[in-house]
Amino acid sequence: MMETTTSLSFTEDGFEAFAAGREEPQWLSDLRNAAWKKFSELPWPARNDEEWIRTDIRQFKLDRYSLALEPLTSEATATALMRDGVELGGGCTSFDGRKVDSFLKDKWAEKGVVFGSFGDVIRSHGDLIQPYLLRRAVNPNYDKFAALHTAFMTGGTILYIPRGIVVDEPFHALSTLSNGSADFGHTLVILEDGAEATMLSETASEDVDGGGLHCGAIELVLNPGAHLRYVNLQNWGSNVWHFAHQKAVVDRDASLQWTIAAMGAKVAKVNQHVGLIGEGANCQVNGVMFTEGKQHLSYHTLQHHEAPNCRSDFLYKAGLQDKSRTVWRGMIKVDPIAQRTDGYQRNDNLLLSAAARADSIPGLEIEADDVRCTHGSTSGRVDDELIFYAQCRGYTRKEAIQMIVTGFFQKVFDRISIESVREALGLAIARRVREYE
Amino acid sequence: MIDTLVIRDLHVSVEGKPILRGVTLTMNRGETHAMMGPNGSGKSTLGLAIMGHPNYEVTEGSIELNGEDLVEMSPDQRARAGMFLAFQRPIAIPGVKLADFLRHATTNVRRPDRKEGEELIPMRDFRKELKGNMEQLQMDVEFARRYVNDGFSGGEMKRAEILQLAMLQPKFAILDETDSGLDADAVRLASESIAEIGREKMGLLIITHHDKLLVHNPPEFTHVMLGGRLVETGGIELANELHSEGYDRIRKAYPEADAQNQAMLEKEDAQPVG
Ligand SMILES: Nc1ncnc2c1ncn2[C@@H]1O[C@H](COP(=O)(O)OP(=O)(O)O)[C@@H](O)[C@H]1O
Ligand SMILES: [Mg+2]
């Protein structure tokens, strides 16, 4: 790769320089060019747009950020939380959108498993990836951020599991960000028919209060009979802008357990969609959020039943501290064909301070008649009587609150079937809980 | 030196409203005291004030454990100093298993100087001890895996309170209607357990309407609360009298306290705390 500049901006010139310096298959260049054109045409989200009405991005200035191009000199220093004590089948680390290292155990490579950084896998297996990348799950034209991501996507990880292969060791991916930098990571997981895998992916900043931009996407493609456990821990610094489109498509008799934990970022706006596209598809989503300071996390979930006899079960729990705010907008959409749908969605919020605020907007859009769909949401404060009771048993006030918060999340932790993840999330949350009056 | 709890002229208000109007009581460790009195007389208020419930403001008087002022301490400091309250209405803690709750509690109470984040008592020792106590209380060990008081029946909650008493081994324990909501067999089991766990080892203040708890725990002293005051103190014969005759004699003998008791009851909120 020829480089004259060390970083480039998100402008016409910047895009041309970016495109010129890449040795990529033609189909990918075409995808990027179309996306850049789309990006230039699309307006920024309007304040009164239902998806953005609660999320203020007037402070967001794209021209403050640039994409790093210089060869990697420094090592990633952010620490991974979820891989302790886990025997991994493969791992991949990136820093400011560039690969640091990756490995895949021979025994899985021999079975046809493909795993590595986005750039490496595009180079080695472009033809395999082409039919999937931004074609089956995430829509690159969804909005201005989706188009921007598509134009500049770099970094991230691709996992491909061939038909019938069962991988019993998790894959791990860590994307790290230095203060003020940009990450355009793209995660793509493809499971062929009957394949099984677990992937733990986490994103973190070098500094807990670091800033920067993440404009990313996650795509999970489950072909018939596949089983995937996917965990995604967002732990950016508290000044990072996080914009992400995340979508899974789950085909006939396939099942997905998707755990999404969000702790970091200044402002996060995430679209998390699951399409149940084949009869008998099953999907469980576990959302764990903990916010503090002035964080604002906005999650827009869609469980789209496009085939009969599918199940979807979304449980989101958020603990909010200080002046932080969460928005959860959930939709169960049932197409006319999707008879015997079983859909569930729930959002519970625990407000740890008077200034915190949680908005819950559940929704149903049902066009079939033989369905069972339930939804609900609660928001409440920590009950002083619980704190007193625990104090009467010797707990300090802070310990009591930590325990109550852990108890609040227990229901969603109980659903997460990976121990290292349960432990990492429990610890990360307990560490954040402060004493408050 | 024997541990003593000395309460002097204690006045307690809730939201500015006086509830206790001068309670004086001395207990030595090893003694059993019964406290009786009609509804709304202030019995639960005394227990909550002794533990330091933030809504119960001590406006006058003192509570001292071995000469140390409890009023200035937080509830957890009081628990670590050796005080215990079995709640009349225990509180549910969703998502927290009784065993986990108790392991942390037991550690803190046994190691009063433990700092936040320091090691808990070893799991194996704790499990063994917990199991032993549960067997004694004829509780299924599965019970410890349930979330604290969450969906417990009234009787289960009371037994869980006794289990906590057994694990925490306080110097002084206030048992607030630990017999209510139990059937006859359960009351017998509870009173036997309390006798075995606490009698002569702790100072027990047993708040009760019934005499069953007192059969196995005959009190050396019986106190009668009316209108936020201890109007009479006697021996076990006073408990027996009140149980068979009711409070008519007491109410007539202390018309002013009785009037205050009535007045408090009339002001009582739709959902009394306690
Ligand atoms: N948290 C509270 N808020 C308001 N009133 C209270 C509260 N706790 C107790 N009281 C009042 O104090 C009085 C005594 O109550 P309590 O101590 O529960 O009586 P007892 O236990 O003897 O039945 C009652 O009139 C009750 O309404
Ligand atoms: Mg009472």
XYZ file of C-alpha atoms and ligand atoms in Angstrom:
739
model
C 0.000 0.000 0.000
C 1.345 3.410 -1.010
C 0.871 6.158 1.480
C 1.671 9.779 1.292
C -0.599 11.081 4.032
C -0.847 9.567 7.494
C -4.554 10.142 7.857
C -7.442 11.282 5.735
C -10.639 13.140 6.291
C -14.194 12.125 5.400
C -14.422 14.367 2.356
C -14.506 13.835 -1.409
C -10.703 14.171 -1.507
C -10.348 11.967 1.514
C -12.498 9.252 -0.046
C -10.570 9.378 -3.324
C -7.266 9.071 -1.502
C -8.687 6.232 0.538
C -10.010 4.399 -2.543
C -6.801 4.929 -4.519
C -4.642 3.401 -1.846
C -6.578 0.165 -1.510
C -5.891 -3.116 -3.265
C -9.351 -4.588 -3.074
C -11.603 -6.630 -5.345
C -13.607 -4.623 -7.828
C -16.939 -5.571 -6.230
C -15.813 -4.006 -2.970
C -14.628 -0.824 -4.675
C -18.012 -0.637 -6.397
C -19.746 -1.056 -3.053
C -17.666 1.721 -1.523
C -18.171 4.081 -4.458
C -21.920 3.609 -4.400
C -21.953 4.149 -0.653
C -19.890 7.324 -0.883
C -22.325 8.655 -3.481
C -25.221 7.731 -1.205
C -23.527 9.372 1.756
C -23.102 12.596 -0.201
C -26.780 12.604 -1.180
C -28.308 11.690 2.166
C -29.080 14.393 4.712
C -27.931 14.181 8.306
C -30.702 12.856 10.551
C -33.344 15.452 11.260
C -34.121 16.402 14.839
C -37.742 15.365 14.417
C -36.925 11.983 12.902
C -38.510 9.406 15.246
C -35.203 7.493 15.479
C -33.255 10.609 16.454
C -35.761 12.687 18.327
C -34.309 11.697 21.709
C -30.662 11.674 20.618
C -28.967 15.000 20.138
C -25.980 14.870 17.776
C -25.621 18.588 17.146
C -22.270 18.442 18.965
C -21.034 15.738 16.602
C -18.607 17.122 14.021
C -17.414 14.577 11.491
C -14.575 16.848 10.357
C -12.939 16.542 13.786
C -12.107 12.931 12.997
C -9.943 11.270 10.442
C -9.029 7.758 9.457
C -5.491 6.748 10.379
C -3.404 5.368 7.517
C 0.094 5.237 8.897
C 1.498 1.776 9.478
C 0.925 0.499 12.934
C 3.584 1.556 15.373
C 2.083 1.353 18.826
C 0.623 -1.705 20.457
C -2.978 -1.900 21.533
C -3.118 -1.292 25.252
C -6.815 -1.570 26.077
C -7.488 -4.756 27.987
C -9.901 -7.470 27.004
C -12.420 -8.457 29.680
C -14.062 -11.578 28.312
C -11.269 -13.960 27.348
C -9.861 -14.714 30.800
C -9.579 -18.434 31.317
C -11.153 -19.203 27.930
C -9.482 -21.598 25.488
C -9.933 -19.762 22.205
C -10.261 -21.202 18.709
C -9.009 -17.936 17.262
C -8.386 -14.336 18.178
C -7.990 -11.020 16.417
C -6.977 -7.608 17.739
C -7.119 -4.271 16.023
C -5.964 -0.801 16.984
C -7.514 2.311 15.463
C -9.000 0.162 12.746
C -5.774 -1.644 11.798
C -4.934 -5.224 12.559
C -2.443 -5.828 15.358
C -2.450 -9.606 15.315
C -4.689 -12.565 14.738
C -4.571 -16.321 14.976
C -6.687 -19.295 14.068
C -5.947 -22.732 15.436
C -4.830 -25.188 12.763
C -7.420 -27.732 13.722
C -10.177 -25.287 12.753
C -8.414 -23.987 9.676
C -8.115 -27.586 8.486
C -11.886 -27.930 8.746
C -12.349 -24.951 6.437
C -13.014 -22.332 9.102
C -11.987 -18.845 8.012
C -11.222 -16.260 10.662
C -9.199 -13.082 10.681
C -9.175 -9.350 10.286
C -11.567 -7.804 7.786
C -8.741 -6.827 5.421
C -6.962 -10.196 5.543
C -10.094 -12.235 4.917
C -11.214 -9.987 2.034
C -7.775 -10.552 0.480
C -7.687 -14.310 1.043
C -11.382 -15.221 0.611
C -13.011 -12.320 -1.264
C -15.178 -14.574 -3.428
C -16.517 -16.394 -0.418
C -17.406 -13.157 1.336
C -18.840 -11.208 -1.579
C -22.379 -12.671 -1.514
C -22.691 -11.825 2.185
C -20.993 -8.518 2.854
C -23.715 -5.874 3.237
C -26.027 -7.945 1.087
C -27.825 -10.261 3.460
C -28.111 -8.331 6.712
C -27.235 -4.650 7.126
C -28.565 -2.246 4.511
C -25.717 0.082 3.444
C -28.254 2.694 2.377
C -30.209 2.692 5.650
C -29.028 6.159 6.643
C -26.076 8.515 6.384
C -24.068 6.594 8.995
C -24.619 3.247 7.246
C -23.410 4.762 3.980
C -20.399 6.418 5.632
C -19.478 3.122 7.243
C -19.721 1.256 3.948
C -17.541 3.774 2.150
C -14.731 3.612 4.713
C -15.108 0.275 6.497
C -11.743 -1.021 7.699
C -10.775 -3.107 10.655
C -13.087 -5.545 12.364
C -13.307 -9.278 11.949
C -14.747 -11.923 9.671
C -15.661 -15.452 10.745
C -16.871 -18.132 8.347
C -17.850 -21.634 9.457
C -18.515 -24.223 6.726
C -21.522 -26.499 6.588
C -21.924 -28.845 9.532
C -18.759 -27.774 11.357
C -19.182 -27.432 15.106
C -16.533 -25.265 16.761
C -16.533 -25.685 20.507
C -13.875 -23.048 21.249
C -14.937 -19.400 21.191
C -13.440 -16.833 18.838
C -12.410 -13.529 20.311
C -12.086 -10.114 18.726
C -10.874 -6.926 20.351
C -11.007 -3.515 18.710
C -9.194 -0.777 20.530
C -9.128 2.933 19.980
C -6.666 5.656 20.915
C -7.922 9.006 22.119
C -9.477 11.043 19.298
C -9.190 8.344 16.618
C -11.775 6.701 14.414
C -12.826 3.069 14.100
C -14.836 1.849 11.110
C -14.813 -1.801 12.101
C -17.055 -4.262 10.321
C -17.886 -7.627 11.851
C -19.267 -10.343 9.624
C -20.108 -13.808 10.915
C -21.357 -16.438 8.495
C -22.487 -19.855 9.614
C -23.331 -22.321 6.881
C -26.029 -24.969 7.319
C -25.809 -26.756 10.649
C -22.620 -24.986 11.730
C -22.088 -23.963 15.350
C -19.850 -21.320 16.899
C -19.377 -18.804 19.685
C -17.831 -15.401 19.192
C -16.904 -12.867 21.847
C -16.202 -9.441 20.529
C -15.316 -6.349 22.472
C -14.473 -2.770 21.739
C -12.530 -0.582 24.139
C -10.612 2.677 24.329
C -7.104 3.054 25.676
C -8.390 5.640 28.151
C -11.617 5.209 30.083
C -12.483 8.813 29.299
C -11.046 8.731 25.769
C -12.850 10.268 22.805
C -13.164 9.281 19.170
C -15.589 7.990 16.588
C -16.899 4.521 15.946
C -19.008 4.167 12.844
C -19.453 0.449 12.547
C -21.558 -2.505 11.601
C -22.166 -6.060 12.736
C -23.665 -8.672 10.438
C -24.579 -12.165 11.573
C -25.788 -14.606 8.940
C -27.164 -17.918 10.164
C -28.042 -20.384 7.445
C -30.548 -23.214 8.145
C -29.883 -25.212 11.297
C -26.913 -23.083 12.408
C -26.347 -22.122 16.034
C -24.465 -19.010 17.064
C -23.719 -17.404 20.391
C -22.508 -13.898 19.795
C -21.436 -11.520 22.538
C -20.622 -7.934 21.917
C -19.273 -5.734 24.684
C -19.108 -2.031 23.928
C -16.669 -0.484 26.362
C -15.449 2.628 24.543
C -14.131 5.617 26.425
C -16.729 7.976 27.812
C -16.219 10.558 25.047
C -16.585 8.316 22.007
C -19.379 8.776 19.464
C -20.739 5.351 18.664
C -22.938 4.831 15.619
C -23.684 1.269 14.645
C -25.937 -0.834 12.474
C -26.172 -4.388 13.673
C -28.284 -7.041 12.086
C -28.697 -10.800 12.217
C -30.627 -12.957 9.803
C -31.681 -16.313 11.175
C -32.840 -18.924 8.712
C -34.876 -22.110 9.107
C -34.373 -23.949 12.427
C -31.293 -21.868 13.187
C -30.838 -20.281 16.586
C -29.020 -17.224 17.802
C -28.167 -16.091 21.305
C -26.995 -12.510 21.025
C -25.756 -10.758 24.134
C -25.083 -7.096 23.849
C -23.459 -5.217 26.674
C -23.025 -1.483 26.520
C -20.979 0.383 29.099
C -19.007 3.000 27.214
C -19.404 5.878 24.723
C -20.552 9.445 25.122
C -23.429 9.041 22.721
C -24.401 5.705 21.227
C -27.033 5.228 18.581
C -27.452 1.599 17.670
C -29.906 -0.172 15.423
C -30.077 -3.803 16.371
C -32.228 -5.851 14.046
C -32.956 -9.535 13.881
C -34.717 -10.984 10.874
C -36.260 -14.414 11.429
C -36.359 -15.441 7.813
C -36.927 -19.206 7.863
C -39.545 -21.350 9.553
C -38.650 -22.405 13.098
C -35.892 -19.805 13.569
C -35.138 -18.846 17.145
C -33.442 -15.841 18.624
C -32.683 -14.694 22.142
C -31.251 -11.247 22.745
C -29.819 -10.208 26.090
C -29.097 -6.551 26.591
C -27.053 -5.294 29.523
C -26.383 -1.589 29.837
C -24.759 0.443 32.524
C -24.360 4.170 32.111
C -22.902 6.987 34.160
C -21.802 10.602 33.879
C -23.560 12.217 30.944
C -23.624 9.141 28.738
C -26.497 8.740 26.320
C -27.163 5.274 24.901
C -29.934 4.825 22.395
C -30.901 1.352 21.193
C -33.459 0.708 18.504
C -34.305 -2.942 18.258
C -36.389 -4.728 15.703
C -37.401 -8.363 15.861
C -38.809 -8.997 12.427
C -40.782 -12.203 11.999
C -40.702 -12.950 8.292
C -41.549 -16.677 8.505
C -43.985 -18.853 10.468
C -43.260 -20.627 13.749
C -40.370 -18.451 14.872
C -39.476 -17.337 18.353
C -37.830 -14.109 19.417
C -37.107 -13.154 22.997
C -35.496 -9.789 23.803
C -34.622 -8.774 27.346
C -32.834 -5.480 27.923
C -31.801 -4.294 31.349
C -30.182 -0.966 32.082
C -28.702 0.525 35.237
C -28.271 4.284 35.140
C -26.086 6.434 37.326
C -25.473 10.198 37.555
C -27.050 12.210 34.716
C -26.921 9.437 32.156
C -29.730 8.532 29.863
C -30.852 5.489 27.925
C -33.381 5.156 25.170
C -34.777 1.818 24.210
C -37.186 1.599 21.324
C -38.253 -1.939 20.608
C -40.413 -3.212 17.815
C -41.835 -6.638 17.121
C -42.894 -6.779 13.498
C -44.857 -9.782 12.299
C -45.420 -10.242 8.565
C -48.737 -11.713 7.305
C -47.014 -15.013 6.518
C -45.525 -15.367 10.013
C -48.280 -17.350 11.720
C -47.634 -18.946 15.107
C -45.075 -16.308 15.979
C -43.905 -16.234 19.577
C -42.440 -12.811 20.283
C -41.361 -11.307 23.566
C -39.659 -8.075 24.463
C -38.952 -6.457 27.761
C -36.901 -3.548 29.043
C -36.238 -2.918 32.738
C -34.379 0.116 33.999
C -32.907 0.767 37.401
C -32.322 4.436 38.088
C -29.511 4.967 40.569
C -29.781 8.709 40.745
C -32.553 11.245 40.541
C -31.002 12.903 37.486
C -30.790 9.728 35.389
C -33.463 9.103 32.823
C -34.597 6.049 30.883
C -37.053 6.087 28.008
C -38.731 2.851 27.010
C -40.811 2.702 23.895
C -42.015 -0.810 23.134
C -43.979 -1.397 19.966
C -45.871 -4.058 18.073
C -46.734 -4.209 14.389
C -48.622 -7.413 13.774
C -50.071 -8.485 10.472
C -50.678 -12.173 11.179
C -53.587 -13.372 13.323
C -52.274 -16.493 15.030
C -49.472 -15.012 17.121
C -48.402 -14.576 20.710
C -46.553 -11.353 21.326
C -45.911 -9.809 24.717
C -43.983 -6.770 25.709
C -43.362 -4.733 28.799
C -41.101 -2.250 30.440
C -40.387 -0.997 33.946
C -38.334 1.826 35.385
C -37.673 2.223 39.059
C -35.271 3.525 41.637
C -33.275 1.545 44.162
C -35.600 1.041 47.083
C -34.235 2.579 50.305
C -35.903 -0.201 52.310
C -33.702 -2.754 50.513
C -30.600 -0.767 51.336
C -31.602 -0.509 54.994
C -32.380 -4.217 55.211
C -28.968 -5.126 53.805
C -27.268 -2.608 56.090
C -28.959 -4.258 59.053
C -27.123 -7.399 57.952
C -23.755 -5.660 57.947
C -23.522 -4.426 54.331
C -22.174 -0.934 53.864
C -24.423 1.327 51.870
C -22.196 0.981 48.831
C -22.037 -2.805 49.125
C -25.812 -2.877 49.477
C -26.290 -0.862 46.300
C -23.768 -3.009 44.416
C -25.620 -6.107 45.521
C -29.006 -4.707 44.546
C -27.687 -3.688 41.135
C -26.152 -7.141 40.587
C -29.467 -8.688 41.620
C -31.273 -6.467 39.146
C -29.113 -7.802 36.311
C -29.228 -11.416 37.524
C -32.218 -12.329 35.388
C -30.404 -11.396 32.219
C -27.083 -12.893 33.435
C -28.925 -16.166 34.100
C -29.737 -16.330 30.394
C -26.134 -15.861 29.252
C -24.703 -19.342 28.887
C -20.997 -18.340 28.842
C -19.419 -18.113 32.288
C -16.525 -15.792 31.409
C -19.014 -13.333 29.973
C -21.289 -13.422 33.007
C -18.308 -12.834 35.268
C -16.800 -10.059 33.176
C -20.075 -8.192 32.956
C -20.868 -8.645 36.648
C -17.453 -7.310 37.627
C -17.498 -4.434 35.174
C -20.848 -3.284 36.515
C -20.013 -3.754 40.204
C -16.847 -1.688 39.706
C -18.806 1.170 38.253
C -21.443 1.390 40.991
C -20.694 4.320 43.220
C -22.088 5.390 46.532
C -24.859 7.885 46.124
C -27.372 9.565 48.380
C -17.731 -7.722 81.479
C -21.233 -8.590 80.348
C -22.588 -6.816 77.271
C -25.345 -4.325 77.990
C -27.775 -2.360 75.890
C -29.060 0.780 77.560
C -31.883 2.825 76.071
C -32.591 6.079 77.898
C -35.593 8.346 77.456
C -35.768 7.586 73.741
C -37.960 9.871 71.639
C -38.431 8.976 67.972
C -40.318 10.824 65.256
C -41.310 9.825 61.761
C -41.730 12.682 59.316
C -41.833 15.064 62.252
C -44.581 13.067 63.964
C -43.624 11.807 67.457
C -44.045 8.040 67.816
C -41.876 7.065 70.796
C -42.178 9.431 73.737
C -39.525 8.436 76.215
C -38.590 4.760 76.246
C -36.125 3.583 78.880
C -34.907 0.002 78.882
C -31.788 -1.847 79.980
C -30.900 -5.321 78.732
C -28.001 -7.565 79.581
C -26.705 -10.171 77.220
C -28.175 -13.524 78.233
C -31.517 -12.096 79.263
C -34.808 -12.566 77.488
C -37.245 -9.658 77.422
C -40.774 -9.779 76.053
C -42.386 -6.699 74.593
C -46.130 -6.597 74.183
C -48.613 -3.892 73.344
C -51.563 -3.172 71.093
C -51.196 -2.414 67.400
C -49.649 0.908 66.605
C -48.161 1.388 70.064
C -44.620 1.765 68.672
C -42.992 -1.667 69.102
C -41.695 -1.936 65.551
C -40.620 1.686 65.664
C -38.381 0.872 68.614
C -36.716 -1.981 66.704
C -36.188 0.120 63.564
C -34.877 3.065 65.574
C -32.410 0.821 67.406
C -31.065 -0.323 64.018
C -30.981 3.214 62.629
C -33.661 3.309 59.936
C -33.144 6.682 58.216
C -36.846 7.635 58.450
C -36.908 7.203 62.225
C -35.366 10.238 63.780
C -34.123 10.129 67.353
C -35.093 13.530 68.740
C -34.116 12.891 72.338
C -32.464 10.250 74.482
C -29.792 7.664 73.753
C -29.118 4.070 72.766
C -25.836 2.690 74.076
C -24.161 -0.648 73.560
C -21.492 -1.169 76.220
C -21.398 2.574 76.703
C -20.976 3.320 72.991
C -23.535 5.572 71.371
C -25.373 3.705 68.588
C -27.375 6.717 67.439
C -24.360 8.173 65.655
C -23.629 4.924 63.834
C -24.906 3.799 60.428
C -27.106 0.681 60.413
C -24.240 -1.486 59.151
C -21.970 -0.278 61.927
C -24.662 -1.235 64.429
C -24.969 -4.689 62.862
C -21.205 -5.102 63.053
C -21.286 -3.955 66.664
C -23.580 -6.897 67.418
C -27.143 -5.699 66.902
C -29.769 -7.655 64.964
C -33.382 -7.106 64.004
C -35.622 -9.867 62.696
C -38.020 -7.775 60.626
C -41.751 -7.913 61.103
C -41.974 -7.485 57.340
C -38.752 -8.731 55.731
C -37.718 -7.122 52.446
C -37.292 -8.997 49.168
C -34.030 -8.595 47.216
C -34.704 -9.901 43.710
C -31.844 -11.640 41.947
C -29.744 -12.149 45.093
C -29.523 -15.690 46.419
C -30.042 -16.107 50.163
C -26.750 -18.007 50.466
C -24.756 -15.275 48.692
C -26.485 -12.595 50.709
C -25.652 -14.362 53.949
C -22.048 -15.139 53.075
C -21.284 -11.474 52.619
C -23.340 -10.508 55.687
C -21.688 -13.131 57.862
C -18.230 -12.022 56.737
C -18.914 -8.375 57.520
C -20.434 -9.060 60.915
C -17.696 -11.457 61.981
C -14.939 -9.200 60.720
C -16.198 -5.763 61.709
C -13.016 -4.146 60.348
C -13.312 -5.712 56.904
C -12.885 -3.177 54.100
C -15.044 -3.175 50.995
C -13.695 -5.609 48.445
C -11.720 -7.774 50.863
C -12.068 -11.548 50.788
C -15.245 -13.223 52.013
C -15.135 -16.158 54.414
C -14.177 -19.355 52.588
C -17.042 -20.865 50.619
C -16.590 -24.375 52.001
C -16.671 -23.384 55.661
C -19.593 -21.110 55.049
C -21.611 -23.747 53.186
C -21.034 -26.269 55.923
C -22.170 -23.900 58.611
C -25.176 -22.753 56.632
C -26.202 -26.326 55.946
C -25.941 -27.217 59.631
C -28.130 -24.315 60.622
C -30.668 -25.072 57.924
C -30.932 -28.658 59.078
C -31.563 -27.507 62.590
C -34.356 -25.263 61.300
C -35.665 -28.139 59.170
C -35.184 -26.035 56.044
C -34.559 -27.574 52.648
C -31.033 -26.641 51.475
C -32.563 -25.598 48.134
C -34.013 -22.686 50.039
C -30.611 -20.985 50.178
C -30.585 -20.830 46.388
C -33.759 -18.801 46.240
C -33.632 -15.035 46.002
C -33.815 -13.308 49.399
C -37.471 -13.176 50.509
C -38.563 -13.019 46.874
C -41.888 -14.829 46.613
C -41.434 -16.372 50.064
C -44.579 -17.177 52.035
C -45.007 -15.336 55.334
C -43.764 -18.384 57.204
C -40.743 -18.840 54.923
C -39.714 -15.245 55.494
C -39.818 -15.659 59.263
C -37.759 -18.819 59.100
C -35.248 -17.074 56.869
C -34.957 -14.349 59.501
C -34.218 -16.977 62.160
C -31.618 -18.542 59.874
C -29.931 -15.154 59.587
C -30.012 -14.800 63.366
C -28.309 -18.170 63.658
C -25.586 -17.247 61.181
C -24.884 -13.748 62.451
C -24.784 -14.584 66.180
C -25.446 -11.046 67.419
C -25.042 -9.821 70.975
C -28.575 -8.442 71.012
C -31.499 -9.482 68.827
C -34.885 -7.862 68.459
C -37.396 -10.344 67.101
C -40.363 -8.407 65.753
C -43.386 -10.714 65.572
C -41.261 -13.569 64.326
C -44.166 -15.862 65.210
C -46.856 -14.149 63.127
C -47.901 -15.847 59.921
C -46.757 -19.248 61.171
C -49.010 -22.213 61.859
C -48.925 -23.947 65.248
C -46.207 -26.452 64.307
C -44.053 -23.760 62.742
C -44.386 -21.550 65.806
C -43.214 -24.409 67.996
C -40.253 -25.082 65.742
C -39.426 -21.371 65.602
C -39.558 -20.937 69.360
C -37.442 -24.036 69.948
C -34.893 -22.807 67.424
C -34.752 -19.343 68.913
C -34.233 -20.861 72.343
C -31.412 -23.016 71.042
C -29.783 -20.272 68.987
C -30.164 -17.313 71.254
C -31.359 -18.039 74.720
C -28.733 -17.203 77.338
C -26.218 -16.533 74.540
C -27.790 -13.304 73.335
C -29.921 -10.560 74.760
C -33.332 -11.230 73.224
C -36.094 -8.676 72.874
C -39.104 -10.642 71.692
C -41.975 -8.577 70.334
C -45.064 -10.747 70.203
C -48.835 -10.830 70.523
C -48.878 -14.503 71.373
C -47.462 -16.501 74.213
C -46.201 -19.401 72.112
C -42.778 -17.966 71.482
C -42.468 -17.347 75.176
C -43.147 -20.965 76.146
C -39.651 -21.966 75.106
C -38.233 -18.548 75.821
C -39.684 -17.562 79.206
C -38.835 -13.893 79.653
C -37.193 -12.543 82.743
C -38.870 -9.229 81.959
C -42.068 -8.252 80.212
C -42.565 -4.696 78.956
C -45.829 -3.187 77.840
C -45.787 -0.506 75.158
C -48.745 1.866 74.843
C -48.832 5.178 72.985
C -45.057 5.155 72.462
C -44.187 4.586 76.117
C -43.282 1.574 78.209
C -46.099 1.843 80.707
C -45.419 -1.291 82.742
C -42.615 -3.740 83.287
C -43.010 -7.036 85.108
C -42.019 -10.677 84.981
C -43.402 -13.568 83.003
C -46.727 -13.329 84.881
C -47.395 -9.990 83.141
C -46.991 -11.640 79.728
C -49.356 -14.398 80.796
C -51.911 -11.913 82.068
C -51.853 -9.826 78.876
C -52.150 -12.907 76.775
C -55.232 -14.212 78.571
C -56.899 -10.936 79.602
C -55.897 -8.519 76.806
C -55.071 -4.855 77.254
C -58.254 -3.526 78.923
C -56.665 -3.132 82.339
C -53.601 -1.420 80.871
C -55.653 0.943 78.728
C -57.754 1.986 81.747
C -54.737 2.414 83.966
C -52.930 4.694 81.454
C -55.664 6.756 79.786
C -53.249 9.383 78.457
C -51.006 6.828 76.720
C -54.098 5.035 75.475
C -55.437 8.249 73.941
C -52.097 8.828 72.225
C -52.134 5.271 70.934
C -55.599 5.838 69.442
C -54.560 9.157 67.955
C -51.505 7.585 66.264
C -53.616 4.752 64.875
C -56.110 7.152 63.360
C -53.355 9.007 61.589
C -51.846 5.781 60.384
C -51.095 5.694 56.691
C -52.767 3.226 54.401
C -49.593 1.128 54.461
C -47.820 1.149 57.795
C -44.122 0.397 57.692
C -42.561 -1.882 60.057
N -42.644 4.783 58.404
C -43.724 5.286 59.022
N -44.396 6.304 58.466
C -45.472 6.816 59.068
N -45.949 6.385 60.230
C -45.315 5.381 60.850
C -44.179 4.774 60.262
N -43.754 3.784 61.069
C -44.609 3.781 62.129
N -45.532 4.742 62.000
C -46.603 5.038 62.928
O -46.115 4.871 64.215
C -47.043 4.221 65.031
C -46.414 3.007 65.650
O -46.211 2.041 64.636
P -45.430 0.672 64.912
O -44.153 0.979 65.541
O -45.388 -0.071 63.626
O -46.399 -0.043 65.932
P -46.484 -1.562 66.400
O -45.307 -2.272 65.862
O -46.505 -1.477 67.860
O -47.765 -2.080 65.850
C -48.248 3.904 64.162
O -49.250 4.863 64.368
C -47.688 4.011 62.768
O -48.660 4.475 61.886
Mg -45.144 -3.892 64.581
